[in-house]
C-alpha cells in the first residue's frame, strides 16, 4: 500500500467520524457512526488496492488500527463537551470506552470489512480481473517512442 493511500484512508476515517458525531442525535447513534466511518475509510482503501480480497483486508487492518486511535481522539472531545457526556460519566471511563469501542468497531471490523467489500466487488462482480491494467501497460509500451527506439536498437 502506498503512503498516499494510507493517509487518505486515515483522513476519510477522521472526516467521516467528525461529520457523523457532530449531529445532535450522535449520542444515541455512537456505535453505528463509528462503524460507518470505518467502513467508509475501508471502501477507499479497497478501491485503491482493487484485488485480492485478503490483501484488501490486510490493508484495511493496517489503516484501521491507527484510524481507530485518531477516531477516538476526535470523538472523545466532541462527545465530552459538545454532547455533555461529562454529566453522565467520569473522564477515565469515557476515554476507556471510546478507545475500546473505536478500536473494535473501526480498527478491527469497520475498515477491514469495507476494504474486503471493495475486494469482493472487484473479484466477483467486476469481470475485468486485471486484463485492463495489462492492456494499458501494453498500450503505453507500444506508444512510448523511447521504448520503441530501444527495441529497434536491440
PDB file of C-alpha atoms in Angstrom:
ATOM      1  CA  UNK A   1       0.000   0.000   0.000  1.00  0.00           C
ATOM      2  CA  UNK A   2       1.237   3.445  -0.864  1.00  0.00           C
ATOM      3  CA  UNK A   3       1.680   6.109   1.790  1.00  0.00           C
ATOM      4  CA  UNK A   4      -0.751   8.357  -0.037  1.00  0.00           C
ATOM      5  CA  UNK A   5      -3.491   5.718   0.172  1.00  0.00           C
ATOM      6  CA  UNK A   6      -2.729   5.191   3.850  1.00  0.00           C
ATOM      7  CA  UNK A   7      -3.014   8.857   4.756  1.00  0.00           C
ATOM      8  CA  UNK A   8      -6.075   9.468   2.610  1.00  0.00           C
ATOM      9  CA  UNK A   9      -7.742   6.459   4.269  1.00  0.00           C
ATOM     10  CA  UNK A  10      -6.936   7.924   7.686  1.00  0.00           C
ATOM     11  CA  UNK A  11      -8.288  11.288   6.554  1.00  0.00           C
ATOM     12  CA  UNK A  12     -11.535   9.704   5.375  1.00  0.00           C
ATOM     13  CA  UNK A  13     -11.967   7.967   8.731  1.00  0.00           C
ATOM     14  CA  UNK A  14     -11.278  11.206  10.605  1.00  0.00           C
ATOM     15  CA  UNK A  15     -13.539  13.414   8.500  1.00  0.00           C
ATOM     16  CA  UNK A  16     -16.413  10.945   8.417  1.00  0.00           C
ATOM     17  CA  UNK A  17     -16.127  10.494  12.191  1.00  0.00           C
ATOM     18  CA  UNK A  18     -16.293  14.237  12.616  1.00  0.00           C
ATOM     19  CA  UNK A  19     -19.304  14.543  10.324  1.00  0.00           C
ATOM     20  CA  UNK A  20     -21.261  11.719  11.951  1.00  0.00           C
ATOM     21  CA  UNK A  21     -20.528  12.756  15.531  1.00  0.00           C
ATOM     22  CA  UNK A  22     -21.358  16.436  15.216  1.00  0.00           C
ATOM     23  CA  UNK A  23     -25.125  15.929  14.848  1.00  0.00           C
ATOM     24  CA  UNK A  24     -27.273  16.268  17.992  1.00  0.00           C
ATOM     25  CA  UNK A  25     -28.508  12.667  17.711  1.00  0.00           C
ATOM     26  CA  UNK A  26     -24.960  11.305  17.582  1.00  0.00           C
ATOM     27  CA  UNK A  27     -25.020  10.422  21.250  1.00  0.00           C
ATOM     28  CA  UNK A  28     -27.672   7.796  20.591  1.00  0.00           C
ATOM     29  CA  UNK A  29     -26.045   6.508  17.407  1.00  0.00           C
ATOM     30  CA  UNK A  30     -22.421   6.499  18.506  1.00  0.00           C
ATOM     31  CA  UNK A  31     -21.684   2.850  17.701  1.00  0.00           C
ATOM     32  CA  UNK A  32     -23.144   2.829  14.163  1.00  0.00           C
ATOM     33  CA  UNK A  33     -21.404   6.102  13.386  1.00  0.00           C
ATOM     34  CA  UNK A  34     -18.027   4.701  14.490  1.00  0.00           C
ATOM     35  CA  UNK A  35     -18.608   1.610  12.373  1.00  0.00           C
ATOM     36  CA  UNK A  36     -19.780   3.507   9.307  1.00  0.00           C
ATOM     37  CA  UNK A  37     -16.828   5.883   9.447  1.00  0.00           C
ATOM     38  CA  UNK A  38     -14.531   2.859   9.444  1.00  0.00           C
ATOM     39  CA  UNK A  39     -16.342   1.235   6.539  1.00  0.00           C
ATOM     40  CA  UNK A  40     -16.084   4.469   4.533  1.00  0.00           C
ATOM     41  CA  UNK A  41     -12.317   4.528   5.000  1.00  0.00           C
ATOM     42  CA  UNK A  42     -12.108   0.829   4.177  1.00  0.00           C
ATOM     43  CA  UNK A  43     -14.028   1.247   0.944  1.00  0.00           C
ATOM     44  CA  UNK A  44     -11.444   3.751  -0.232  1.00  0.00           C
ATOM     45  CA  UNK A  45      -8.527   1.516   0.753  1.00  0.00           C
ATOM     46  CA  UNK A  46     -10.102  -1.455  -1.024  1.00  0.00           C
ATOM     47  CA  UNK A  47     -10.860   0.693  -4.059  1.00  0.00           C
ATOM     48  CA  UNK A  48      -7.222   1.672  -4.331  1.00  0.00           C
ATOM     49  CA  UNK A  49      -5.994  -1.913  -3.799  1.00  0.00           C
ATOM     50  CA  UNK A  50      -8.627  -3.492  -6.098  1.00  0.00           C
ATOM     51  CA  UNK A  51      -7.581  -7.098  -5.536  1.00  0.00           C
ATOM     52  CA  UNK A  52      -7.031  -9.687  -3.950  1.00  0.00           C
ATOM     53  CA  UNK A  53      -9.564  -9.873  -1.152  1.00  0.00           C
ATOM     54  CA  UNK A  54      -7.104 -10.932   1.553  1.00  0.00           C
ATOM     55  CA  UNK A  55      -4.731  -8.133   0.543  1.00  0.00           C
ATOM     56  CA  UNK A  56      -7.572  -5.617   0.797  1.00  0.00           C
ATOM     57  CA  UNK A  57      -8.477  -6.957   4.237  1.00  0.00           C
ATOM     58  CA  UNK A  58      -4.860  -6.738   5.383  1.00  0.00           C
ATOM     59  CA  UNK A  59      -4.525  -3.167   4.122  1.00  0.00           C
ATOM     60  CA  UNK A  60      -7.770  -2.395   5.929  1.00  0.00           C
ATOM     61  CA  UNK A  61      -6.232  -3.618   9.170  1.00  0.00           C
ATOM     62  CA  UNK A  62      -3.144  -1.508   8.571  1.00  0.00           C
ATOM     63  CA  UNK A  63      -5.269   1.612   8.121  1.00  0.00           C
ATOM     64  CA  UNK A  64      -7.852   0.640  10.732  1.00  0.00           C
ATOM     65  CA  UNK A  65      -5.649   0.407  13.806  1.00  0.00           C
ATOM     66  CA  UNK A  66      -4.191   3.945  13.640  1.00  0.00           C
ATOM     67  CA  UNK A  67      -7.508   5.175  12.252  1.00  0.00           C
ATOM     68  CA  UNK A  68      -9.287   3.938  15.345  1.00  0.00           C
ATOM     69  CA  UNK A  69      -6.917   5.868  17.590  1.00  0.00           C
ATOM     70  CA  UNK A  70      -7.491   9.019  15.553  1.00  0.00           C
ATOM     71  CA  UNK A  71     -11.218   8.369  15.674  1.00  0.00           C
ATOM     72  CA  UNK A  72     -11.140   8.057  19.460  1.00  0.00           C
ATOM     73  CA  UNK A  73      -9.100  11.257  19.727  1.00  0.00           C
ATOM     74  CA  UNK A  74     -11.689  13.087  17.622  1.00  0.00           C
ATOM     75  CA  UNK A  75     -14.809  11.591  19.173  1.00  0.00           C
ATOM     76  CA  UNK A  76     -13.831  11.945  22.823  1.00  0.00           C
ATOM     77  CA  UNK A  77     -13.786  15.774  22.988  1.00  0.00           C
ATOM     78  CA  UNK A  78     -16.867  16.063  20.780  1.00  0.00           C
ATOM     79  CA  UNK A  79     -18.895  13.761  22.985  1.00  0.00           C
ATOM     80  CA  UNK A  80     -17.424  15.112  26.208  1.00  0.00           C
ATOM     81  CA  UNK A  81     -18.047  18.807  25.645  1.00  0.00           C
ATOM     82  CA  UNK A  82     -20.457  19.168  22.723  1.00  0.00           C
ATOM     83  CA  UNK A  83     -22.873  16.451  23.830  1.00  0.00           C
ATOM     84  CA  UNK A  84     -22.332  16.995  27.591  1.00  0.00           C
ATOM     85  CA  UNK A  85     -21.388  13.419  28.438  1.00  0.00           C
ATOM     86  CA  UNK A  86     -19.355  14.698  31.381  1.00  0.00           C
ATOM     87  CA  UNK A  87     -22.592  14.859  33.381  1.00  0.00           C
ATOM     88  CA  UNK A  88     -23.085  11.099  32.953  1.00  0.00           C
ATOM     89  CA  UNK A  89     -19.581   9.581  33.253  1.00  0.00           C
ATOM     90  CA  UNK A  90     -16.148  10.391  34.543  1.00  0.00           C
ATOM     91  CA  UNK A  91     -13.285  11.102  32.139  1.00  0.00           C
ATOM     92  CA  UNK A  92     -11.287   7.896  32.598  1.00  0.00           C
ATOM     93  CA  UNK A  93     -14.281   5.660  31.961  1.00  0.00           C
ATOM     94  CA  UNK A  94     -15.269   7.684  28.918  1.00  0.00           C
ATOM     95  CA  UNK A  95     -11.745   7.583  27.492  1.00  0.00           C
ATOM     96  CA  UNK A  96     -11.503   3.820  28.012  1.00  0.00           C
ATOM     97  CA  UNK A  97     -14.902   3.232  26.400  1.00  0.00           C
ATOM     98  CA  UNK A  98     -14.147   5.442  23.396  1.00  0.00           C
ATOM     99  CA  UNK A  99     -10.737   3.906  22.714  1.00  0.00           C
ATOM    100  CA  UNK A 100     -12.066   0.383  23.082  1.00  0.00           C
ATOM    101  CA  UNK A 101     -15.211   0.922  21.004  1.00  0.00           C
ATOM    102  CA  UNK A 102     -13.426   2.756  18.202  1.00  0.00           C
ATOM    103  CA  UNK A 103     -10.684   0.110  18.169  1.00  0.00           C
ATOM    104  CA  UNK A 104     -13.231  -2.683  17.873  1.00  0.00           C
ATOM    105  CA  UNK A 105     -15.696  -1.023  15.516  1.00  0.00           C
ATOM    106  CA  UNK A 106     -13.339   0.933  13.286  1.00  0.00           C
ATOM    107  CA  UNK A 107      -9.979  -0.783  13.556  1.00  0.00           C
ATOM    108  CA  UNK A 108     -10.893  -4.444  13.690  1.00  0.00           C
ATOM    109  CA  UNK A 109     -14.293  -4.558  11.975  1.00  0.00           C
ATOM    110  CA  UNK A 110     -15.068  -1.378  10.016  1.00  0.00           C
ATOM    111  CA  UNK A 111     -12.070  -0.596   7.847  1.00  0.00           C
ATOM    112  CA  UNK A 112     -11.120  -4.228   7.084  1.00  0.00           C
ATOM    113  CA  UNK A 113     -14.702  -5.162   6.197  1.00  0.00           C
ATOM    114  CA  UNK A 114     -15.076  -2.087   3.978  1.00  0.00           C
ATOM    115  CA  UNK A 115     -11.835  -2.942   2.212  1.00  0.00           C
ATOM    116  CA  UNK A 116     -12.898  -6.572   1.852  1.00  0.00           C
ATOM    117  CA  UNK A 117     -16.222  -5.447   0.362  1.00  0.00           C
ATOM    118  CA  UNK A 118     -14.316  -3.491  -2.282  1.00  0.00           C
ATOM    119  CA  UNK A 119     -12.107  -6.522  -2.906  1.00  0.00           C
ATOM    120  CA  UNK A 120     -15.175  -8.746  -3.284  1.00  0.00           C
ATOM    121  CA  UNK A 121     -16.658  -6.275  -5.753  1.00  0.00           C
ATOM    122  CA  UNK A 122     -13.552  -6.302  -7.914  1.00  0.00           C
ATOM    123  CA  UNK A 123     -13.101 -10.058  -7.612  1.00  0.00           C
ATOM    124  CA  UNK A 124     -16.606 -11.334  -8.272  1.00  0.00           C
ATOM    125  CA  UNK A 125     -18.816  -8.575  -9.636  1.00  0.00           C
ATOM    126  CA  UNK A 126     -16.472  -6.741 -11.969  1.00  0.00           C
ATOM    127  CA  UNK A 127     -15.339  -9.140 -14.646  1.00  0.00           C
ATOM    128  CA  UNK A 128     -12.238  -7.143 -15.503  1.00  0.00           C
ATOM    129  CA  UNK A 129      -9.906  -9.419 -13.484  1.00  0.00           C
ATOM    130  CA  UNK A 130      -6.819  -7.390 -14.333  1.00  0.00           C
ATOM    131  CA  UNK A 131      -6.985  -7.501 -18.115  1.00  0.00           C
ATOM    132  CA  UNK A 132      -7.489  -3.743 -18.320  1.00  0.00           C
ATOM    133  CA  UNK A 133      -4.257  -2.980 -16.456  1.00  0.00           C
ATOM    134  CA  UNK A 134      -2.399  -5.432 -18.701  1.00  0.00           C
ATOM    135  CA  UNK A 135      -3.872  -3.798 -21.781  1.00  0.00           C
ATOM    136  CA  UNK A 136      -2.996  -0.282 -20.544  1.00  0.00           C
ATOM    137  CA  UNK A 137       0.582  -1.345 -19.808  1.00  0.00           C
ATOM    138  CA  UNK A 138       0.911  -2.903 -23.252  1.00  0.00           C
ATOM    139  CA  UNK A 139      -0.619   0.163 -24.880  1.00  0.00           C
ATOM    140  CA  UNK A 140       1.738   2.506 -23.020  1.00  0.00           C
ATOM    141  CA  UNK A 141       4.674   0.350 -24.004  1.00  0.00           C
ATOM    142  CA  UNK A 142       3.680   0.366 -27.675  1.00  0.00           C
ATOM    143  CA  UNK A 143       3.013   4.098 -27.833  1.00  0.00           C
ATOM    144  CA  UNK A 144       6.084   5.220 -25.923  1.00  0.00           C
ATOM    145  CA  UNK A 145       8.564   6.416 -28.549  1.00  0.00           C
ATOM    146  CA  UNK A 146      11.618   5.849 -26.394  1.00  0.00           C
ATOM    147  CA  UNK A 147      10.768   2.220 -25.757  1.00  0.00           C
ATOM    148  CA  UNK A 148      10.139   1.676 -29.490  1.00  0.00           C
ATOM    149  CA  UNK A 149      13.528   3.118 -30.337  1.00  0.00           C
ATOM    150  CA  UNK A 150      15.192   0.992 -27.652  1.00  0.00           C
ATOM    151  CA  UNK A 151      13.606  -2.124 -29.093  1.00  0.00           C
ATOM    152  CA  UNK A 152      14.745  -1.200 -32.597  1.00  0.00           C
ATOM    153  CA  UNK A 153      18.301  -0.781 -31.364  1.00  0.00           C
ATOM    154  CA  UNK A 154      18.293  -4.213 -29.715  1.00  0.00           C
TER     155      UNK A 154
END
